[in-house]
Amino acid sequence: MKVASNEKNNSGAAAKNCCEGTDKGRQTTFELARFLCHVAYHLPDDVKNRIVEMAGRETNEASKKTYLCMLENLRLAHELSRPLCQDTGIPTFYVKAGADWPHLGILKGVIEEASAEAFALAPLRPNAVDPFTNKNTGNNAGPCSPYIDWEIVPGDEAEITVYLAGGGCSLPGFAAVLTPGEGIEKAKQLIIDKILEKGVNACPPLIIGVGIGASADVAAKLSKKALLRLVGSSSQGGAAELEKELFEALNRLGIGPGGIGGTESVLGVNVIAGVRHPATFAVALSTGCWGTRRGTVRLDRDLNMTFPDHKEFS
Ligand code: SF4
């Protein structure tokens, strides 16, 4: 991997608070900041491989050229060590921390400081805007930013997934609480209608994340977590059937890469279904664009890091 000179910069500023006196903690902050820059410059392996496959299958000449432009964009972003899209999103983090992992106390500080460091190093675009005054905070930090979702799981390792949530690709998102009588059929219709209405704003081909639960908040969270699952992975049972059905239906819309028409419109459909209440059927949609930038870091109990969906990063 070609590493940008800015990726190599010393991150002493980032490490000065949360891990003071802990060399390994400082190093973790630095490596995480460097990885965030890398995520802004590179698609994860599964998304990139799927785009290459789709480019090979596309028969419409203009659509094929659009895929080739995307791949050239990726090549240049890598070669020049530059963000692959001008919208570098709002960094959001999904943490699965093992109950026996010994570094939970420093992790929030490490993530916040690595995020601030990557903002300056990458550089990332300032995208955090006060919803009432419309003023940009200027540094991507603010209330609930960076947003961190916490999950405690068995084990002595931790996993951090960062997702750079762009504006256009977040536009089709919604959550709705339906009646059980409306149920799955209405849910499918809402999703298809929403992609017809706003899918083109989200820079297709799209990753479709669907969550089902008893209430809007649970469905929304599951839909975002579904989006983080690998493209090409599959659920079980009814969720797997829904993935297949939506995948076929959404591809039949003919939106194509960049919205110019084409054989395929979605990179993949991922569904996570929880239980519903007898009186409710909550469904939510989250969407990712062709430039879905997410990356996962695994940390063992000695803070050694591995990068399962960015194997080229070291
Ligand atoms: S939808 Fe994705 S590729 Fe399009 S501008 Fe937004 S972040 Fe960039």
mmCIF file of C-alpha atoms and ligand atoms in Angstrom:
data_model
loop_
_atom_site.group_PDB
_atom_site.id
_atom_site.type_symbol
_atom_site.label_atom_id
_atom_site.label_comp_id
_atom_site.label_asym_id
_atom_site.label_seq_id
_atom_site.Cartn_x
_atom_site.Cartn_y
_atom_site.Cartn_z
ATOM 1 C CA MET A 1 0.000 0.000 0.000
ATOM 2 C CA LYS A 2 1.186 3.506 -0.789
ATOM 3 C CA VAL A 3 0.977 5.458 2.442
ATOM 4 C CA ALA A 4 0.404 9.209 2.211
ATOM 5 C CA SER A 5 2.960 11.399 3.850
ATOM 6 C CA ASN A 6 0.121 12.890 5.900
ATOM 7 C CA GLU A 7 -0.836 9.380 7.027
ATOM 8 C CA LYS A 8 2.668 9.051 8.441
ATOM 9 C CA ASN A 9 2.544 12.263 10.462
ATOM 10 C CA ASN A 10 3.121 12.043 14.162
ATOM 11 C CA SER A 11 -0.186 12.056 16.042
ATOM 12 C CA GLY A 12 1.083 13.263 19.378
ATOM 13 C CA ALA A 13 -1.635 15.936 19.468
ATOM 14 C CA ALA A 14 -4.338 13.301 19.127
ATOM 15 C CA ALA A 15 -2.959 11.204 21.934
ATOM 16 C CA LYS A 16 -2.293 13.833 24.506
ATOM 17 C CA ASN A 17 -5.439 13.438 26.623
ATOM 18 C CA CYS A 18 -7.034 10.027 26.753
ATOM 19 C CA CYS A 19 -3.999 7.824 27.028
ATOM 20 C CA GLU A 20 -1.481 10.072 28.700
ATOM 21 C CA GLY A 21 1.426 8.012 29.922
ATOM 22 C CA THR A 22 0.343 4.918 27.970
ATOM 23 C CA ASP A 23 2.561 4.326 24.966
ATOM 24 C CA LYS A 24 0.348 1.554 23.654
ATOM 25 C CA GLY A 25 -2.739 3.763 24.037
ATOM 26 C CA ARG A 26 -1.077 6.619 22.155
ATOM 27 C CA GLN A 27 -0.023 4.228 19.434
ATOM 28 C CA THR A 28 -3.589 2.896 19.203
ATOM 29 C CA THR A 29 -4.956 6.430 18.721
ATOM 30 C CA PHE A 30 -2.384 7.103 16.023
ATOM 31 C CA GLU A 31 -3.044 3.842 14.187
ATOM 32 C CA LEU A 32 -6.809 4.353 14.361
ATOM 33 C CA ALA A 33 -6.464 7.896 12.965
ATOM 34 C CA ARG A 34 -4.266 6.575 10.176
ATOM 35 C CA PHE A 35 -6.828 3.850 9.430
ATOM 36 C CA LEU A 36 -9.661 6.427 9.294
ATOM 37 C CA CYS A 37 -7.699 8.306 6.634
ATOM 38 C CA HIS A 38 -7.216 5.051 4.762
ATOM 39 C CA VAL A 39 -10.963 4.320 4.928
ATOM 40 C CA ALA A 40 -11.684 7.750 3.403
ATOM 41 C CA TYR A 41 -9.345 6.889 0.503
ATOM 42 C CA HIS A 42 -10.307 3.234 -0.110
ATOM 43 C CA LEU A 43 -13.457 1.116 -0.409
ATOM 44 C CA PRO A 44 -13.614 -2.041 1.683
ATOM 45 C CA ASP A 45 -12.640 -5.185 -0.242
ATOM 46 C CA ASP A 46 -16.197 -6.556 -0.514
ATOM 47 C CA VAL A 47 -17.655 -3.338 -2.000
ATOM 48 C CA LYS A 48 -14.780 -2.841 -4.429
ATOM 49 C CA ASN A 49 -14.930 -6.476 -5.599
ATOM 50 C CA ARG A 50 -18.689 -6.225 -6.162
ATOM 51 C CA ILE A 51 -18.270 -3.095 -8.315
ATOM 52 C CA VAL A 52 -15.665 -4.902 -10.427
ATOM 53 C CA GLU A 53 -18.086 -7.842 -10.854
ATOM 54 C CA MET A 54 -20.972 -5.550 -11.802
ATOM 55 C CA ALA A 55 -18.822 -3.675 -14.310
ATOM 56 C CA GLY A 56 -18.015 -7.034 -15.928
ATOM 57 C CA ARG A 57 -21.706 -8.000 -16.150
ATOM 58 C CA GLU A 58 -23.045 -4.669 -17.402
ATOM 59 C CA THR A 59 -24.144 -4.707 -21.043
ATOM 60 C CA ASN A 60 -25.220 -1.069 -21.447
ATOM 61 C CA GLU A 61 -22.199 0.800 -22.843
ATOM 62 C CA ALA A 62 -22.826 4.094 -20.975
ATOM 63 C CA SER A 63 -23.379 2.236 -17.710
ATOM 64 C CA LYS A 64 -20.224 0.192 -18.227
ATOM 65 C CA LYS A 65 -18.284 3.435 -18.721
ATOM 66 C CA THR A 66 -19.766 4.775 -15.477
ATOM 67 C CA TYR A 67 -18.420 1.752 -13.599
ATOM 68 C CA LEU A 68 -15.043 2.261 -15.245
ATOM 69 C CA CYS A 69 -15.074 5.916 -14.062
ATOM 70 C CA MET A 70 -15.760 4.689 -10.529
ATOM 71 C CA LEU A 71 -12.845 2.261 -10.729
ATOM 72 C CA GLU A 72 -10.573 4.982 -12.118
ATOM 73 C CA ASN A 73 -11.703 7.240 -9.268
ATOM 74 C CA LEU A 74 -10.668 4.499 -6.815
ATOM 75 C CA ARG A 75 -7.314 4.073 -8.519
ATOM 76 C CA LEU A 76 -6.552 7.785 -8.330
ATOM 77 C CA ALA A 77 -7.728 8.094 -4.720
ATOM 78 C CA HIS A 78 -5.313 5.287 -3.831
ATOM 79 C CA GLU A 79 -2.445 6.635 -5.915
ATOM 80 C CA LEU A 80 -2.789 10.216 -4.659
ATOM 81 C CA SER A 81 -3.885 9.302 -1.113
ATOM 82 C CA ARG A 82 -6.949 11.519 -1.353
ATOM 83 C CA PRO A 83 -10.556 11.002 -0.203
ATOM 84 C CA LEU A 84 -12.420 9.057 -2.891
ATOM 85 C CA CYS A 85 -15.408 11.419 -2.635
ATOM 86 C CA GLN A 86 -15.682 15.099 -1.722
ATOM 87 C CA ASP A 87 -18.351 14.176 0.852
ATOM 88 C CA THR A 88 -16.322 12.412 3.506
ATOM 89 C CA GLY A 89 -19.449 12.035 5.610
ATOM 90 C CA ILE A 90 -20.004 12.130 9.326
ATOM 91 C CA PRO A 91 -17.772 9.556 11.052
ATOM 92 C CA THR A 92 -19.917 7.080 12.993
ATOM 93 C CA PHE A 93 -18.475 4.231 15.046
ATOM 94 C CA TYR A 94 -19.941 0.853 15.964
ATOM 95 C CA VAL A 95 -18.110 -0.835 18.815
ATOM 96 C CA LYS A 96 -18.400 -4.445 19.922
ATOM 97 C CA ALA A 97 -16.321 -4.691 23.080
ATOM 98 C CA GLY A 98 -15.627 -7.995 24.767
ATOM 99 C CA ALA A 99 -16.714 -8.074 28.409
ATOM 100 C CA ASP A 100 -13.186 -9.226 29.310
ATOM 101 C CA TRP A 101 -11.339 -6.777 27.052
ATOM 102 C CA PRO A 102 -9.197 -4.706 29.431
ATOM 103 C CA HIS A 103 -9.188 -1.298 27.659
ATOM 104 C CA LEU A 104 -12.839 -0.224 27.661
ATOM 105 C CA GLY A 105 -12.060 2.762 29.893
ATOM 106 C CA ILE A 106 -9.903 4.515 27.284
ATOM 107 C CA LEU A 107 -11.799 3.556 24.143
ATOM 108 C CA LYS A 108 -14.192 6.539 23.940
ATOM 109 C CA GLY A 109 -11.261 8.953 24.234
ATOM 110 C CA VAL A 110 -9.213 7.007 21.691
ATOM 111 C CA ILE A 111 -12.066 7.116 19.157
ATOM 112 C CA GLU A 112 -12.799 10.823 19.674
ATOM 113 C CA GLU A 113 -9.167 11.810 19.410
ATOM 114 C CA ALA A 114 -8.467 9.566 16.443
ATOM 115 C CA SER A 115 -11.509 11.082 14.718
ATOM 116 C CA ALA A 116 -10.225 14.619 15.352
ATOM 117 C CA GLU A 117 -6.765 13.649 14.164
ATOM 118 C CA ALA A 118 -8.086 12.059 10.955
ATOM 119 C CA PHE A 119 -10.165 15.185 10.285
ATOM 120 C CA ALA A 120 -6.958 17.177 10.035
ATOM 121 C CA LEU A 121 -4.777 14.531 8.395
ATOM 122 C CA ALA A 122 -6.992 13.070 5.655
ATOM 123 C CA PRO A 123 -8.363 15.796 5.423
ATOM 124 C CA LEU A 124 -12.082 15.133 6.014
ATOM 125 C CA ARG A 125 -14.726 17.685 5.072
ATOM 126 C CA PRO A 126 -16.380 19.533 7.971
ATOM 127 C CA ASN A 127 -19.945 18.190 7.780
ATOM 128 C CA ALA A 128 -21.339 18.709 11.302
ATOM 129 C CA VAL A 129 -24.046 21.391 11.221
ATOM 130 C CA ASP A 130 -26.119 22.704 14.128
ATOM 131 C CA PRO A 131 -29.733 21.834 13.229
ATOM 132 C CA PHE A 132 -31.157 25.083 14.651
ATOM 133 C CA THR A 133 -28.610 27.738 13.696
ATOM 134 C CA ASN A 134 -27.324 25.935 10.563
ATOM 135 C CA LYS A 135 -23.788 26.818 11.621
ATOM 136 C CA ASN A 136 -21.075 24.318 10.761
ATOM 137 C CA THR A 137 -19.094 23.342 13.861
ATOM 138 C CA GLY A 138 -16.022 23.422 11.614
ATOM 139 C CA ASN A 139 -14.379 20.247 12.814
ATOM 140 C CA ASN A 140 -16.967 17.431 12.534
ATOM 141 C CA ALA A 141 -17.281 17.399 16.328
ATOM 142 C CA GLY A 142 -20.418 18.348 18.246
ATOM 143 C CA PRO A 143 -23.267 16.807 20.205
ATOM 144 C CA CYS A 144 -23.443 13.094 19.279
ATOM 145 C CA SER A 145 -20.549 13.535 16.834
ATOM 146 C CA PRO A 146 -18.627 11.374 16.490
ATOM 147 C CA TYR A 147 -21.565 9.088 17.162
ATOM 148 C CA ILE A 148 -20.530 5.867 18.929
ATOM 149 C CA ASP A 149 -22.790 2.811 19.199
ATOM 150 C CA TRP A 150 -21.766 0.440 22.000
ATOM 151 C CA GLU A 151 -22.379 -3.287 22.269
ATOM 152 C CA ILE A 152 -20.876 -5.506 24.976
ATOM 153 C CA VAL A 153 -20.249 -9.063 23.797
ATOM 154 C CA PRO A 154 -18.534 -12.105 25.335
ATOM 155 C CA GLY A 155 -14.759 -12.357 24.919
ATOM 156 C CA ASP A 156 -11.526 -10.429 25.387
ATOM 157 C CA GLU A 157 -11.290 -8.607 22.051
ATOM 158 C CA ALA A 158 -12.875 -5.451 20.659
ATOM 159 C CA GLU A 159 -14.067 -4.555 17.196
ATOM 160 C CA ILE A 160 -14.582 -1.005 15.918
ATOM 161 C CA THR A 161 -16.358 -0.390 12.637
ATOM 162 C CA VAL A 162 -16.224 3.141 11.263
ATOM 163 C CA TYR A 163 -18.735 4.277 8.668
ATOM 164 C CA LEU A 164 -18.355 7.617 6.913
ATOM 165 C CA ALA A 165 -22.031 8.467 6.490
ATOM 166 C CA GLY A 166 -22.380 10.727 3.457
ATOM 167 C CA GLY A 167 -25.330 13.066 2.938
ATOM 168 C CA GLY A 168 -26.688 11.820 -0.390
ATOM 169 C CA CYS A 169 -26.443 8.181 0.583
ATOM 170 C CA SER A 170 -28.318 8.884 3.842
ATOM 171 C CA LEU A 171 -31.187 10.683 2.071
ATOM 172 C CA PRO A 172 -33.422 7.673 1.298
ATOM 173 C CA GLY A 173 -33.349 6.540 4.948
ATOM 174 C CA PHE A 174 -36.621 6.250 6.838
ATOM 175 C CA ALA A 175 -38.343 4.378 9.664
ATOM 176 C CA ALA A 176 -42.059 3.628 9.848
ATOM 177 C CA VAL A 177 -44.254 1.767 12.316
ATOM 178 C CA LEU A 178 -46.865 -0.221 10.411
ATOM 179 C CA THR A 179 -49.810 -2.236 11.648
ATOM 180 C CA PRO A 180 -49.371 -6.023 11.557
ATOM 181 C CA GLY A 181 -52.053 -6.172 8.867
ATOM 182 C CA GLU A 182 -49.914 -3.964 6.644
ATOM 183 C CA GLY A 183 -46.818 -5.941 7.640
ATOM 184 C CA ILE A 184 -44.183 -7.219 5.261
ATOM 185 C CA GLU A 185 -45.994 -6.395 2.005
ATOM 186 C CA LYS A 186 -46.389 -2.720 2.932
ATOM 187 C CA ALA A 187 -42.766 -2.666 4.159
ATOM 188 C CA LYS A 188 -41.525 -3.924 0.788
ATOM 189 C CA GLN A 189 -43.625 -1.365 -1.050
ATOM 190 C CA LEU A 190 -42.338 1.505 1.117
ATOM 191 C CA ILE A 191 -38.722 0.477 0.492
ATOM 192 C CA ILE A 192 -39.177 0.145 -3.268
ATOM 193 C CA ASP A 193 -41.072 3.465 -3.451
ATOM 194 C CA LYS A 194 -38.359 5.225 -1.449
ATOM 195 C CA ILE A 195 -35.585 3.896 -3.688
ATOM 196 C CA LEU A 196 -37.574 4.957 -6.753
ATOM 197 C CA GLU A 197 -38.009 8.430 -5.256
ATOM 198 C CA LYS A 198 -34.568 9.084 -3.822
ATOM 199 C CA GLY A 199 -32.258 6.243 -4.849
ATOM 200 C CA VAL A 200 -30.732 8.323 -7.616
ATOM 201 C CA ASN A 201 -29.669 10.981 -5.053
ATOM 202 C CA ALA A 202 -27.670 8.341 -3.210
ATOM 203 C CA CYS A 203 -25.144 7.612 -5.999
ATOM 204 C CA PRO A 204 -26.147 4.096 -7.049
ATOM 205 C CA PRO A 205 -25.436 1.213 -7.161
ATOM 206 C CA LEU A 206 -26.679 1.069 -3.585
ATOM 207 C CA ILE A 207 -26.271 -1.074 -0.524
ATOM 208 C CA ILE A 208 -29.688 -1.543 1.048
ATOM 209 C CA GLY A 209 -29.899 -2.048 4.820
ATOM 210 C CA VAL A 210 -33.287 -3.060 6.218
ATOM 211 C CA GLY A 211 -34.190 -3.403 9.890
ATOM 212 C CA ILE A 212 -37.390 -4.881 11.315
ATOM 213 C CA GLY A 213 -38.444 -4.625 14.951
ATOM 214 C CA ALA A 214 -41.158 -3.610 17.363
ATOM 215 C CA SER A 215 -40.441 0.124 17.377
ATOM 216 C CA ALA A 216 -38.955 2.746 15.064
ATOM 217 C CA ASP A 217 -35.719 3.198 17.050
ATOM 218 C CA VAL A 218 -34.865 -0.509 17.038
ATOM 219 C CA ALA A 219 -35.697 -0.918 13.350
ATOM 220 C CA ALA A 220 -33.581 2.146 12.468
ATOM 221 C CA LYS A 221 -30.568 0.894 14.391
ATOM 222 C CA LEU A 222 -30.852 -2.581 12.865
ATOM 223 C CA SER A 223 -31.113 -1.107 9.360
ATOM 224 C CA LYS A 224 -27.819 0.742 9.852
ATOM 225 C CA LYS A 225 -26.145 -2.342 11.273
ATOM 226 C CA ALA A 226 -27.435 -4.325 8.283
ATOM 227 C CA LEU A 227 -25.701 -1.800 6.047
ATOM 228 C CA LEU A 228 -22.397 -2.578 7.768
ATOM 229 C CA ARG A 229 -22.620 -6.283 6.972
ATOM 230 C CA LEU A 230 -20.431 -7.530 4.112
ATOM 231 C CA VAL A 231 -21.871 -7.229 0.631
ATOM 232 C CA GLY A 232 -22.724 -10.760 -0.477
ATOM 233 C CA SER A 233 -23.377 -12.035 3.041
ATOM 234 C CA SER A 234 -26.780 -13.571 3.695
ATOM 235 C CA SER A 235 -29.271 -13.756 6.552
ATOM 236 C CA GLN A 236 -31.295 -16.825 7.519
ATOM 237 C CA GLY A 237 -34.937 -17.810 7.048
ATOM 238 C CA GLY A 238 -37.477 -15.093 6.294
ATOM 239 C CA ALA A 239 -34.863 -12.323 6.340
ATOM 240 C CA ALA A 240 -32.859 -14.162 3.644
ATOM 241 C CA GLU A 241 -36.002 -14.512 1.511
ATOM 242 C CA LEU A 242 -36.703 -10.793 1.893
ATOM 243 C CA GLU A 243 -33.117 -9.988 0.868
ATOM 244 C CA LYS A 244 -33.508 -12.038 -2.302
ATOM 245 C CA GLU A 245 -36.913 -10.601 -3.146
ATOM 246 C CA LEU A 246 -35.838 -6.985 -2.628
ATOM 247 C CA PHE A 247 -32.570 -7.544 -4.499
ATOM 248 C CA GLU A 248 -34.468 -8.764 -7.567
ATOM 249 C CA ALA A 249 -37.209 -6.115 -7.320
ATOM 250 C CA LEU A 250 -34.795 -3.203 -6.865
ATOM 251 C CA ASN A 251 -32.577 -4.344 -9.722
ATOM 252 C CA ARG A 252 -35.669 -4.460 -11.949
ATOM 253 C CA LEU A 253 -36.090 -0.687 -11.389
ATOM 254 C CA GLY A 254 -33.262 -0.159 -13.877
ATOM 255 C CA ILE A 255 -31.719 2.802 -12.007
ATOM 256 C CA GLY A 256 -28.198 1.660 -12.900
ATOM 257 C CA PRO A 257 -24.820 3.115 -11.862
ATOM 258 C CA GLY A 258 -25.032 6.854 -11.264
ATOM 259 C CA GLY A 259 -28.760 6.671 -12.067
ATOM 260 C CA ILE A 260 -28.194 6.539 -15.827
ATOM 261 C CA GLY A 261 -29.919 3.169 -16.249
ATOM 262 C CA GLY A 262 -28.400 -0.273 -16.390
ATOM 263 C CA THR A 263 -28.697 -3.947 -15.696
ATOM 264 C CA GLU A 264 -28.199 -3.716 -11.933
ATOM 265 C CA SER A 265 -28.927 -0.993 -9.366
ATOM 266 C CA VAL A 266 -27.955 -2.486 -6.014
ATOM 267 C CA LEU A 267 -24.690 -3.872 -4.687
ATOM 268 C CA GLY A 268 -26.541 -5.950 -2.123
ATOM 269 C CA VAL A 269 -29.494 -6.114 0.248
ATOM 270 C CA ASN A 270 -28.887 -6.906 3.916
ATOM 271 C CA VAL A 271 -31.774 -7.460 6.337
ATOM 272 C CA ILE A 272 -31.627 -7.761 10.115
ATOM 273 C CA ALA A 273 -34.956 -8.746 11.648
ATOM 274 C CA GLY A 274 -35.678 -8.626 15.361
ATOM 275 C CA VAL A 275 -39.025 -9.586 16.851
ATOM 276 C CA ARG A 276 -42.027 -7.310 16.459
ATOM 277 C CA HIS A 277 -44.766 -6.504 18.980
ATOM 278 C CA PRO A 278 -48.137 -8.217 18.351
ATOM 279 C CA ALA A 279 -49.564 -4.769 17.554
ATOM 280 C CA THR A 280 -46.687 -3.292 15.502
ATOM 281 C CA PHE A 281 -44.443 -3.967 12.522
ATOM 282 C CA ALA A 282 -41.632 -1.406 12.475
ATOM 283 C CA VAL A 283 -39.403 -1.243 9.407
ATOM 284 C CA ALA A 284 -36.478 1.023 8.574
ATOM 285 C CA LEU A 285 -34.217 1.602 5.597
ATOM 286 C CA SER A 286 -30.594 2.768 5.519
ATOM 287 C CA THR A 287 -28.735 3.102 2.244
ATOM 288 C CA GLY A 288 -25.091 3.174 1.246
ATOM 289 C CA CYS A 289 -23.731 4.502 -2.065
ATOM 290 C CA TRP A 290 -21.222 2.998 -4.491
ATOM 291 C CA GLY A 291 -18.623 4.829 -2.407
ATOM 292 C CA THR A 292 -19.584 3.156 0.861
ATOM 293 C CA ARG A 293 -16.605 3.775 3.097
ATOM 294 C CA ARG A 294 -16.538 1.557 6.108
ATOM 295 C CA GLY A 295 -13.713 -0.208 7.819
ATOM 296 C CA THR A 296 -13.339 -2.580 10.725
ATOM 297 C CA VAL A 297 -10.483 -2.782 13.210
ATOM 298 C CA ARG A 298 -10.104 -5.714 15.598
ATOM 299 C CA LEU A 299 -8.072 -5.169 18.752
ATOM 300 C CA ASP A 300 -6.840 -8.008 20.914
ATOM 301 C CA ARG A 301 -6.230 -7.682 24.637
ATOM 302 C CA ASP A 302 -2.711 -6.308 23.936
ATOM 303 C CA LEU A 303 -4.162 -3.705 21.514
ATOM 304 C CA ASN A 304 -2.694 -5.446 18.474
ATOM 305 C CA MET A 305 -4.800 -4.489 15.459
ATOM 306 C CA THR A 306 -6.069 -6.374 12.393
ATOM 307 C CA PHE A 307 -8.137 -4.978 9.515
ATOM 308 C CA PRO A 308 -10.415 -7.696 8.075
ATOM 309 C CA ASP A 309 -12.120 -5.679 5.308
ATOM 310 C CA HIS A 310 -9.048 -3.621 4.332
ATOM 311 C CA LYS A 311 -6.436 -6.355 4.095
ATOM 312 C CA GLU A 312 -4.056 -4.081 2.173
ATOM 313 C CA PHE A 313 -3.783 -1.713 5.146
ATOM 314 C CA SER A 314 -0.800 -2.156 7.407
HETATM 315 S S1 SF4 B 1 -23.721 9.541 -2.124
HETATM 316 FE FE1 SF4 B 1 -21.681 8.649 -1.721
HETATM 317 S S2 SF4 B 1 -20.487 8.887 -3.620
HETATM 318 FE FE2 SF4 B 1 -22.319 10.222 -3.740
HETATM 319 S S3 SF4 B 1 -21.597 12.229 -3.036
HETATM 320 FE FE3 SF4 B 1 -22.484 11.176 -1.249
HETATM 321 S S4 SF4 B 1 -20.758 10.098 -0.273
HETATM 322 FE FE4 SF4 B 1 -20.094 10.688 -2.341
#
